[in-house]
Coordinates of C-alpha atoms in Angstrom, one line a residue:
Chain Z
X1 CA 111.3 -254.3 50.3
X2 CA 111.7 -250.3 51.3
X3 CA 114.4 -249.0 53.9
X4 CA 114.6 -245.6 54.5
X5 CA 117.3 -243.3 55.1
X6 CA 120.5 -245.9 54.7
X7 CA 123.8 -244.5 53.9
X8 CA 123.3 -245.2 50.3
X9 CA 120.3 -243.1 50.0
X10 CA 122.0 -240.1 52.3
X11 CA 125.3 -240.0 50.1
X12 CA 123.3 -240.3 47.2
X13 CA 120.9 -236.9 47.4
X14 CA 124.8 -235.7 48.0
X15 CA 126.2 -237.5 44.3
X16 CA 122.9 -235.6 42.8
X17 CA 123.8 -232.1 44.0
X18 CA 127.0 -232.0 42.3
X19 CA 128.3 -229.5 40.0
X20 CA 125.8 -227.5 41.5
X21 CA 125.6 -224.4 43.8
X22 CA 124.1 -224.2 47.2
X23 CA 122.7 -221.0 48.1
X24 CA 122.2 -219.1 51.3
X25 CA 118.6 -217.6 51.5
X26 CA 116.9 -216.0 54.4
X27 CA 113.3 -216.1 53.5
X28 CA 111.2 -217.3 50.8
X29 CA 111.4 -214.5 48.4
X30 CA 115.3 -215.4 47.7
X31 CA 114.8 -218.9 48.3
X32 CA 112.7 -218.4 44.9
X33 CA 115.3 -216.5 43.3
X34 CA 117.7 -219.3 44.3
X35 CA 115.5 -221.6 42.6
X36 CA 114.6 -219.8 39.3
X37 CA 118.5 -219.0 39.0
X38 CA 119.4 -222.6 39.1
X39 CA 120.4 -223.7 42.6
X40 CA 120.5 -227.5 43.1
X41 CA 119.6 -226.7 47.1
X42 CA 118.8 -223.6 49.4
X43 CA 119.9 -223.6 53.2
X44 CA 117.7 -221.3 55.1
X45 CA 118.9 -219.2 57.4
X46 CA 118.2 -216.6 59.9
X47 CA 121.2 -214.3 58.8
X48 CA 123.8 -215.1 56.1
X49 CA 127.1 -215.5 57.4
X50 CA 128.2 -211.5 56.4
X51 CA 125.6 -210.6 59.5
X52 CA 126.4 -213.4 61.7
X53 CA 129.7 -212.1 61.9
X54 CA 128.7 -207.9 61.9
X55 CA 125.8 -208.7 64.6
X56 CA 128.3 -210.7 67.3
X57 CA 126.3 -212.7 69.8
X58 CA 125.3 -215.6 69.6
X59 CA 124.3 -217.3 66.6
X60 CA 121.9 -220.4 66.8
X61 CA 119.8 -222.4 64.5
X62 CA 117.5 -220.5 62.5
X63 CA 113.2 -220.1 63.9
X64 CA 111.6 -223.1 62.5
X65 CA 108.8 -220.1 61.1
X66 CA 111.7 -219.2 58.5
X67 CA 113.0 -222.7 57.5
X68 CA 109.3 -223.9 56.9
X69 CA 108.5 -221.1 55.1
X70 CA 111.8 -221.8 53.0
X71 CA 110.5 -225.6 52.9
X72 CA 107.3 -224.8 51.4
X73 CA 108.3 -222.0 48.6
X74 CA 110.6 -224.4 46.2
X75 CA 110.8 -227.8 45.1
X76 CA 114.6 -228.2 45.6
X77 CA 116.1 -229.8 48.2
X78 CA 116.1 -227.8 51.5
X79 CA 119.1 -227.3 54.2
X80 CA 119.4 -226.0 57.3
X81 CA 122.3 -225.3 59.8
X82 CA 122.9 -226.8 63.8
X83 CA 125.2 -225.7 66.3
X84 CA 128.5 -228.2 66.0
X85 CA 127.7 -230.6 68.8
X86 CA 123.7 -229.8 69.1
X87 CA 122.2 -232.7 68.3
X88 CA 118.9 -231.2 69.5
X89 CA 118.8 -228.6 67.1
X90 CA 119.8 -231.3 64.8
X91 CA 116.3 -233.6 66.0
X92 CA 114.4 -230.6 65.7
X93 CA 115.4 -230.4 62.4
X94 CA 115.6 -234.0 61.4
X95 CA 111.9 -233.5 62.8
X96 CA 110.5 -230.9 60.4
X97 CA 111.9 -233.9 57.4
X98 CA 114.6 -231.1 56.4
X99 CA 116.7 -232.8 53.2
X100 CA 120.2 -232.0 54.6
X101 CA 121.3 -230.8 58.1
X102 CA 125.0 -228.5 57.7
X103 CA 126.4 -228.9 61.5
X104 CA 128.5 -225.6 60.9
X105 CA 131.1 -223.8 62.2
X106 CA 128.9 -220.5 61.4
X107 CA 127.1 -221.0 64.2
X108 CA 128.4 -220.4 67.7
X109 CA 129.4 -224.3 69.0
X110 CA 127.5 -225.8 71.7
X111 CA 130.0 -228.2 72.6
X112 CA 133.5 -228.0 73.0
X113 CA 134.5 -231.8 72.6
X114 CA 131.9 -233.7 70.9
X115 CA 130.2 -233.4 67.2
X116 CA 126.7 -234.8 66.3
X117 CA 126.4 -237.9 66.2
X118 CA 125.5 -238.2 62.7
X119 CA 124.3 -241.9 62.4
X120 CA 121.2 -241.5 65.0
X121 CA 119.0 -238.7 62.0
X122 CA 116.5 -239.6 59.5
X123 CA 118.5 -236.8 57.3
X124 CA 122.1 -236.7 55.7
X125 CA 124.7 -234.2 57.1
X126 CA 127.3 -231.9 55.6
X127 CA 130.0 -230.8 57.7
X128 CA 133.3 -228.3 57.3
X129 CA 136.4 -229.6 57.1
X130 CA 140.1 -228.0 57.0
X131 CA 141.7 -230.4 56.1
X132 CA 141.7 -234.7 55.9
X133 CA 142.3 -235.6 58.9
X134 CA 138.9 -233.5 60.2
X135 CA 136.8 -234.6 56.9
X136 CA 137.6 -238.1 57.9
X137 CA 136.3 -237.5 61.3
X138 CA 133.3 -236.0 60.2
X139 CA 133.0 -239.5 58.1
X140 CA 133.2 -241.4 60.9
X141 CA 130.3 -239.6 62.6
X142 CA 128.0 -240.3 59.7
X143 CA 128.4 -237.2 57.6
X144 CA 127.5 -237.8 53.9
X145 CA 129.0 -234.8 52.1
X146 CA 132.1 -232.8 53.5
X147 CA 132.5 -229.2 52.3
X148 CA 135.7 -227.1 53.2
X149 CA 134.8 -224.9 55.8
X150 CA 136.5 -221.2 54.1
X151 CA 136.0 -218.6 56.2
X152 CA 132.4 -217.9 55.8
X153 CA 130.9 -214.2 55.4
X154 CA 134.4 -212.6 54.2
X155 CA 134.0 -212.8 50.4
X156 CA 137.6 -213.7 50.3
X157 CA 138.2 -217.5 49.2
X158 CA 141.7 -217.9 50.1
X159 CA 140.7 -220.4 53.4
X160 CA 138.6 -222.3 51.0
X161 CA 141.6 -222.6 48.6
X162 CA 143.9 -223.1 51.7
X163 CA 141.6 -226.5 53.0
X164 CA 140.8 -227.6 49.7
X165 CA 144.4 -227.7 48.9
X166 CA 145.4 -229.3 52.5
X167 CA 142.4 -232.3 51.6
X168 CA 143.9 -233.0 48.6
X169 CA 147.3 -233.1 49.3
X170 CA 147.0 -235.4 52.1
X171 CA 144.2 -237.2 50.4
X172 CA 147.2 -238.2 47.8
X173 CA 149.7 -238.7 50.4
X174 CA 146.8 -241.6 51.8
X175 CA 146.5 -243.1 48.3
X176 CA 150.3 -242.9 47.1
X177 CA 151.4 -244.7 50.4
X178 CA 152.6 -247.9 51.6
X179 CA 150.3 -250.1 52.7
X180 CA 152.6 -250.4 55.9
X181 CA 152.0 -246.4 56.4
X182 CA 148.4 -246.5 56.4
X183 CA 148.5 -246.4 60.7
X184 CA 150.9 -243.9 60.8
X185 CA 149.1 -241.6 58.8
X186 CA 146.3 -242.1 60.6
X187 CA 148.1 -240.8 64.2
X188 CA 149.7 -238.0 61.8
X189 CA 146.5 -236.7 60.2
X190 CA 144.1 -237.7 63.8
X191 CA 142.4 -239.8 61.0
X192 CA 140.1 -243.0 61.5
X193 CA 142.2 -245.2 60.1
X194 CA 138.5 -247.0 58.8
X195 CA 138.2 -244.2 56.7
X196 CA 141.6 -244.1 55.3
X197 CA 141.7 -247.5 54.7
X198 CA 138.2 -246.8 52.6
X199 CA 140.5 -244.5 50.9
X200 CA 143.2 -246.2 50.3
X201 CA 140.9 -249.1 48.3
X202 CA 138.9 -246.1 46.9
X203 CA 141.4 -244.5 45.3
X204 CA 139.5 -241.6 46.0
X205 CA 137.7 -239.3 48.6
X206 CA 134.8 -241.2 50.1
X207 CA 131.8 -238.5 49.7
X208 CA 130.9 -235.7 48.1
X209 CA 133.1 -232.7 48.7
X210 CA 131.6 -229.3 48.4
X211 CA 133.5 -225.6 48.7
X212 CA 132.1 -223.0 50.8
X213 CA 133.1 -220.3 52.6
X214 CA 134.0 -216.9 50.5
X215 CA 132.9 -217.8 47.6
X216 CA 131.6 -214.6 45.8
X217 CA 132.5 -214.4 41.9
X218 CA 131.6 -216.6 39.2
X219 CA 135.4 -216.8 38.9
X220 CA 135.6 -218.2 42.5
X221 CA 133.5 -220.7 41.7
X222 CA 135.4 -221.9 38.8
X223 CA 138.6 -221.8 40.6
X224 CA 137.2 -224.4 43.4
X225 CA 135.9 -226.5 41.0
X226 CA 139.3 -226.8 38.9
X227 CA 141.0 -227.5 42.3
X228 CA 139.0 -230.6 42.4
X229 CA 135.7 -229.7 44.7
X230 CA 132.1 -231.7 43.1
X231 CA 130.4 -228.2 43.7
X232 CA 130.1 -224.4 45.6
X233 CA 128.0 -223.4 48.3
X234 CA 127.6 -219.6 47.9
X235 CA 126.4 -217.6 51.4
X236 CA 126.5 -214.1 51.7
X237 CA 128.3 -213.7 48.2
X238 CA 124.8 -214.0 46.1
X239 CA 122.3 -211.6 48.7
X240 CA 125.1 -209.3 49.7
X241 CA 125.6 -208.1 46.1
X242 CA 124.3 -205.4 44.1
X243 CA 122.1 -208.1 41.8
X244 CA 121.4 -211.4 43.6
X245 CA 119.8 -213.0 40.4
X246 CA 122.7 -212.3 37.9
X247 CA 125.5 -212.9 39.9
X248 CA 123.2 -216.6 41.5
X249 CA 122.7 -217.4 37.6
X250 CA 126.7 -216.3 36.5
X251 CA 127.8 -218.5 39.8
X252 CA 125.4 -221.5 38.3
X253 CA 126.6 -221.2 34.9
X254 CA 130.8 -221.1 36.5
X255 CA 130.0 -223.9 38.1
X256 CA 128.9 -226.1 35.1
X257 CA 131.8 -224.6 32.8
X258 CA 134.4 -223.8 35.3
X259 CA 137.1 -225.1 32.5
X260 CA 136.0 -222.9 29.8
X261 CA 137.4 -219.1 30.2
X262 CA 135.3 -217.7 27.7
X263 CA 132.7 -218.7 29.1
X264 CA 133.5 -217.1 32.2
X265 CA 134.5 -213.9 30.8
X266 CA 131.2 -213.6 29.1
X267 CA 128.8 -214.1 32.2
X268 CA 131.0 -212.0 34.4
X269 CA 130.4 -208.8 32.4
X270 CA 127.9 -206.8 33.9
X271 CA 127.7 -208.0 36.9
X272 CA 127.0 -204.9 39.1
X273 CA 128.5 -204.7 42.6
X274 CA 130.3 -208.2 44.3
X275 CA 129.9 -208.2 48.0
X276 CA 132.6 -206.4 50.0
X277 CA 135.4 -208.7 51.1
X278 CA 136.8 -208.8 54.3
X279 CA 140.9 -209.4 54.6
X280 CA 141.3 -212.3 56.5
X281 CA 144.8 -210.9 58.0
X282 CA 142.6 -208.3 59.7
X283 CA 140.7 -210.6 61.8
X284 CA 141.7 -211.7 64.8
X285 CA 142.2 -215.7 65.7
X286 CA 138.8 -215.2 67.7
X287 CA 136.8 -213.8 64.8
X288 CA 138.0 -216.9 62.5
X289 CA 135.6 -219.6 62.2
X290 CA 137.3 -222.1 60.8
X291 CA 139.0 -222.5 64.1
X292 CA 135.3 -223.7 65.2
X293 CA 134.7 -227.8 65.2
X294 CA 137.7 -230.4 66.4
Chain B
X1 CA 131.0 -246.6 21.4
X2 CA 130.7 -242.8 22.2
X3 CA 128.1 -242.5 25.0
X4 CA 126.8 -238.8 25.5
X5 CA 126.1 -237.9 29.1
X6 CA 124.3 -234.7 29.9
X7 CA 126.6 -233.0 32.0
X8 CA 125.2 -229.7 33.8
X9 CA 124.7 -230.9 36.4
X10 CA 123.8 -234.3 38.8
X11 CA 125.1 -237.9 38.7
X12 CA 126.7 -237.6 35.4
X13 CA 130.1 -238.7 36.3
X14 CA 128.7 -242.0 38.3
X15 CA 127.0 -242.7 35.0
X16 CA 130.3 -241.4 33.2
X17 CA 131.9 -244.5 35.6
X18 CA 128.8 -247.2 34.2
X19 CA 130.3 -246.5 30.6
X20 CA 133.9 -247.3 30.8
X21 CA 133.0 -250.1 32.9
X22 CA 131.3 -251.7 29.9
X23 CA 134.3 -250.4 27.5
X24 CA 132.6 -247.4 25.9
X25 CA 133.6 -243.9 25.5
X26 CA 131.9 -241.6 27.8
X27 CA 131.4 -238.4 26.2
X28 CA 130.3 -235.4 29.2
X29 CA 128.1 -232.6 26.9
X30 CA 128.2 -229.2 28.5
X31 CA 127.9 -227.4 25.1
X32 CA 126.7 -228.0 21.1
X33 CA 130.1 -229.0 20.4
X34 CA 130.2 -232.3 22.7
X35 CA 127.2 -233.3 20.7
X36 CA 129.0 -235.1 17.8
X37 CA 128.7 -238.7 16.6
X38 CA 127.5 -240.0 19.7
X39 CA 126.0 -243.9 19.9
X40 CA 124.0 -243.5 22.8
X41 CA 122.6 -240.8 24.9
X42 CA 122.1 -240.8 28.7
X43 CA 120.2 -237.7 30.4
X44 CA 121.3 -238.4 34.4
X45 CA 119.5 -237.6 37.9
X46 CA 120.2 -234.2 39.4
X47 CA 117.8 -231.6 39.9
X48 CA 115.6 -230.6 36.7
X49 CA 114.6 -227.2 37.4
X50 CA 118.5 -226.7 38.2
X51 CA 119.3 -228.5 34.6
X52 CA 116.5 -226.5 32.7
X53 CA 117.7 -223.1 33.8
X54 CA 121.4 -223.6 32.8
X55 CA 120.1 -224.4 29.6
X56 CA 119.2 -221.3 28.8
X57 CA 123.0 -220.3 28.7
X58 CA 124.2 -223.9 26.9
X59 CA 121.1 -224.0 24.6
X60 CA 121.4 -227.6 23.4
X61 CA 118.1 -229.0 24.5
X62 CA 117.0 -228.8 20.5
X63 CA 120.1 -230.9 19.5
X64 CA 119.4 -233.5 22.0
X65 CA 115.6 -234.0 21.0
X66 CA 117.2 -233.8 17.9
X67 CA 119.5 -237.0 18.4
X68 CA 116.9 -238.6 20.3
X69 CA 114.3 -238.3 17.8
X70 CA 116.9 -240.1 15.5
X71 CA 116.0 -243.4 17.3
X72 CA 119.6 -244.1 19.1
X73 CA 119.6 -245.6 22.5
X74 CA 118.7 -243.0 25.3
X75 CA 118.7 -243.8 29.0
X76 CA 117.4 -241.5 31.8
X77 CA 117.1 -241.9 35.2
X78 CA 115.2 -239.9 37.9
X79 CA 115.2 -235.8 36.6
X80 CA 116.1 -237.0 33.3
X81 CA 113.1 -238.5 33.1
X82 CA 111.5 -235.5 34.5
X83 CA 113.5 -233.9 31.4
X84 CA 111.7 -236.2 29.3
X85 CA 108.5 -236.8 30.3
X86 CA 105.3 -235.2 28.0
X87 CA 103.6 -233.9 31.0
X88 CA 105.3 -233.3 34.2
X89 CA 102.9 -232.5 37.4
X90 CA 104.6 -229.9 39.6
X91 CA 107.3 -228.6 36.8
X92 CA 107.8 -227.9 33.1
X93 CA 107.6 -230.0 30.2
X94 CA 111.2 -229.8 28.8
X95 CA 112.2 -232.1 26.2
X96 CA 109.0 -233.6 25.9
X97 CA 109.5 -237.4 24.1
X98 CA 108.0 -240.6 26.4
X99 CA 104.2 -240.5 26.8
X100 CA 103.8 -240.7 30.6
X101 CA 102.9 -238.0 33.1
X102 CA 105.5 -237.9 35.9
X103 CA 104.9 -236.3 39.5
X104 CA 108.0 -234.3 41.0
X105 CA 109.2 -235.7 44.7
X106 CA 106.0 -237.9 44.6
X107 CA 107.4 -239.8 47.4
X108 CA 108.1 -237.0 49.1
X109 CA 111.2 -235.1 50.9
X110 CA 114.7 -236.7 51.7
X111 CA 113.4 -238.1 55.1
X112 CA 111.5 -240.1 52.2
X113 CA 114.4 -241.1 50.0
X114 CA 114.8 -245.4 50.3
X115 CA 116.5 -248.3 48.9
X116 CA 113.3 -250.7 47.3
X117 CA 113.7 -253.8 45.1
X118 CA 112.9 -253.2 41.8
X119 CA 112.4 -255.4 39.4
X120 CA 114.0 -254.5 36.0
X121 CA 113.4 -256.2 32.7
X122 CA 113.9 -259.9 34.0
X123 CA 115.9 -259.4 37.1
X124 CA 115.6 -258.2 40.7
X125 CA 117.5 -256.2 43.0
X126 CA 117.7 -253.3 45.5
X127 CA 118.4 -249.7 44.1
X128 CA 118.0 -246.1 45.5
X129 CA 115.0 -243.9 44.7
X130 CA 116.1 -240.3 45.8
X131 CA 113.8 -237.8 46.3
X132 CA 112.7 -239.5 43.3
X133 CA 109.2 -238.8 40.9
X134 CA 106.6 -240.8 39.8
X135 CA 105.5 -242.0 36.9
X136 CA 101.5 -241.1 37.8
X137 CA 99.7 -241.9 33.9
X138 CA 100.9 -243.7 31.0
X139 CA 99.4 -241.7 28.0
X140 CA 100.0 -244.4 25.0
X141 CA 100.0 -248.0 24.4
X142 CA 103.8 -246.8 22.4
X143 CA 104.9 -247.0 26.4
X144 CA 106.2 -250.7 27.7
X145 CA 106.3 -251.1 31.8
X146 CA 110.0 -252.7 32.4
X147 CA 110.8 -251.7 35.9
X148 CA 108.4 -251.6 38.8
X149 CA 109.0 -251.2 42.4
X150 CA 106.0 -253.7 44.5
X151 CA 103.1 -252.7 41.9
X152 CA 104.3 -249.0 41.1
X153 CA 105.9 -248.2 37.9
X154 CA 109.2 -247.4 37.7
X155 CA 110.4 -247.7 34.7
X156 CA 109.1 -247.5 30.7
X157 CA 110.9 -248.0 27.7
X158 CA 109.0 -246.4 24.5
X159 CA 111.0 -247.1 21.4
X160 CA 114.3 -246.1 22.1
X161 CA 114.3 -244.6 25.1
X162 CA 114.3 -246.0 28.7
X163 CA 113.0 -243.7 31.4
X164 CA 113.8 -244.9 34.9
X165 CA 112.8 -242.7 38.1
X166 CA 115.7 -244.8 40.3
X167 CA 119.8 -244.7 40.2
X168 CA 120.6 -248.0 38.9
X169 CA 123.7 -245.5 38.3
X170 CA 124.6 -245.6 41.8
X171 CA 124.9 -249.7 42.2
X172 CA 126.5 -250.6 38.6
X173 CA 125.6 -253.7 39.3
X174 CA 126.5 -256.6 36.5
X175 CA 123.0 -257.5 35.7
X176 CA 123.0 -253.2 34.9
X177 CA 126.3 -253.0 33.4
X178 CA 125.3 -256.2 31.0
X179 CA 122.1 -254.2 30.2
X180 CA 123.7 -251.3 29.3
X181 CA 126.3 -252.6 27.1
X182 CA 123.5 -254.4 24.9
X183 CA 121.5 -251.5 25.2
X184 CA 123.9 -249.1 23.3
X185 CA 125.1 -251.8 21.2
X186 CA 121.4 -251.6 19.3
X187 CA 122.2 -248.8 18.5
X188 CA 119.1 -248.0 16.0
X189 CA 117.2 -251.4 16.5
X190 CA 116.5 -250.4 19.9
X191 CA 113.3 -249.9 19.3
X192 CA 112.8 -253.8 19.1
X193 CA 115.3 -254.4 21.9

């Protein structure tokens, strides 16, 4: 007996990627510098986050060229990102036998009302969330691995603190209440209440959950892990910095011993240049992209 | 019991999950220091070119083919086994100690990635092979099949080790969990387990 692609198998390639760091590449050349640095998975893009957000425009799956040529440089698993809501970018993808498809609020949305509807692909899918009542959503539509959505290309982690600490929080709330409460949290967080009820025998979240979004020190990456996330995608924080393979091996290295402080002072010496953060005050409620996905 | 999981990265704390359901003492080894009067040794799935480069900061490869070599139980599934393997098609030998040649993603990419019975030592059941390898030679008569998947083999024990390329990890199943716990409990008679 042999079945392919069942939800076992999807979560699972998510339960093997943890405690490691994703990384953002845009061609072969870094995808192997991801690799020999220690990445557990590359997601190929066209342009990291940093010059999504300086080029404006719309920004749209990346050329197949570029996410093949990623495909055939390393022997980690391979991602790639879909408009939210474009499920035909998602088949095209599914198509090429990418390992993981990131339906992402870095790209401009296709659709206004709907998601992907996750259960229909051959691949797993990883999908933002700010907070429980949206990773539960994304559960429902057959995601296998939730990451908090940040605010991607800003170097500055404070989103990514703000929904990790908004998922856990009400993730708690699910498993400290009544059984009689389990509806009304559902209305209150726009929650499935299948999924909370998951949780609530659980005890726990129901899939992997990554950080992302302005991630850009080692330090970063240790402080998302002690707040509870199973791993760090890292995007424009590794190739917008003065020396991608340090600063990709010092992020691996956080992200195994993100409790031990020494550690962390030691590989974040020498570190050359981080990339330059953006103030998240400064942008306006347009520029945000966590406000992308619903 | 104090079980030893290898920790850097991958499904060590599903495994960690396996050993406190059969009432042993999971021990999670980051560094030298968390390698101390362990019972048992487990080297998990993950992804092996991820786990050989962050040793190169942890250094503790040595000590573990140290404690291996000692003849205590060791269990590895999927890119432990890759970690363990003496020749390893489309990687790097690491801690080189079961005589079989394994093949990275032999099955292929994700869209490849199943659920397959397997039989294992004298039962049968369904369990996930994840981008998993393959064991493609057998290089000694030291190495005993004890898992295999229609007619390929997918898992060998040699001695005291137990190389598996799927996740029995991931089902902790009681015909698994029963295994395990007699498993460790050899502690150095495992060889004749």
């Amino acid at each position: 007996m042999k079945i392919e692609s069942t939800n076992k198998v999807k979560k699972g390639l998510a339960e093997m990627l943890k405690g490691g760091v994703i990384m953002d590449v845009v061609n072969a050349e870094q995808a192997k510098i991801a690799e020999k640095a220690g990445a557990v998975a590359v997601m190929a893009l066209e342009r990291i986050p940093a010059d999504i957000r300086a080029d404006g425009g719309v920004a749209r799956m990346s050329s197949v060229g570029i996410i093949q040529e990623v495909m055939d440089s390393v022997s980690i698993p391979v991602m790639a990102k879909a408009r939210i809501g474009h499920f035909v970018e998602a088949q095209i993808l599914d198509s090429l036998g990418i390992d993981f498809i990131d339906e992402s609020e870095v790209l401009t949305p296709a659709d206004e009302v709907n998601h992907i509807n996750k259960q229909n692909f051959k691949a797993p899918f990883v999908c933002g969330a700010t907070g429980l009542g949206e990773a539960t959503r994304r559960i429902a539509e057959g995601a296998s691995m939730i990451r908090t959505k940040g605010e991607a290309g800003t170097g500055n982690v404070v989103e990514a603190v703000r929904h990790m600490r908004t998922i856990t929080n009400e993730l708690n709330e699910v498993i400290a209440c009544d059984e009689n409460e389990v509806v009304a949290l559902s209305k209150k967080f726009k929650a499935p209440l299948n999924v909370l009820e998951d949780i609530k025998e659980l005890k726990s979240f129901p899939v992997v959950n990554f950080a992302a979004g302005g991630i850009a020190t080692p330090a970063d990456a240790a402080l998302m892990m002690q707040l509870g996330c199973d791993g760090v995608f890292v995007g424009s924080g590794i190739f917008k910095s003065g020396d991608p393979a340090e600063r990709a091996e010092a992020i691996v290295i956080a992200t195994t011993n993100f409790n031990d402080p020494k550690i962390l002072a030691e590989i974040s010496k020498d570190l050359g240049e981080p990339m330059v953060g953006i103030n998240i005050d400064t942008l306006s409620e347009e520029e945000k992209l966590a406000k992308r996905g619903w | 019991m104090k079980v030893g999981i290898l920790s850097f990265q991958g499904s060590f704390l599903d495994h960690s999950k396996s050993v406190k359901a059969i009432n042993a003492k999971p021990i999670l080894i980051k560094n030298k220091l968390d390698i101390h009067e362990l019972d048992a040794l487990i080297l998990p799935g993950g992804e092996s070119t991820a786990m050989k480069k962050i040793n190169e900061y942890s250094d503790i490869f040595l000590e573990l083919d140290k404690f291996i070599k000692s003849g205590k139980p060791t269990l590895s599934t999927c890119a432990g086994t890759i970690l363990l393997a003496k020749a390893v098609v489309g990687g790097d030998t690491v801690i080189p100690n079961i005589d079989i040649e394994i093949t990275r993603n032999a099955y292929g990419r994700q869209t490849e990635s199943f659920e397959g019975s397997v039989s294992f030592y004298n039962n049968e059941d369904i369990y996930c092979f994840i981008r998993a390898p393959k064991i493609t030679k057998i290089l000694s008569d030291k190495v005993k099949v004890i898992a295999q998947h229609n007619s390929e083999v997918v898992g060998v024990q040699q001695d005291n080790i137990v190389a598996l390329t799927f996740h029995p990890e991931l089902n902790n199943d009681r015909y698994y969990l029963d295994w395990l716990e007699s498993f460790i409990k050899e502690g150095e008679n495992v060889g004749t387990f």
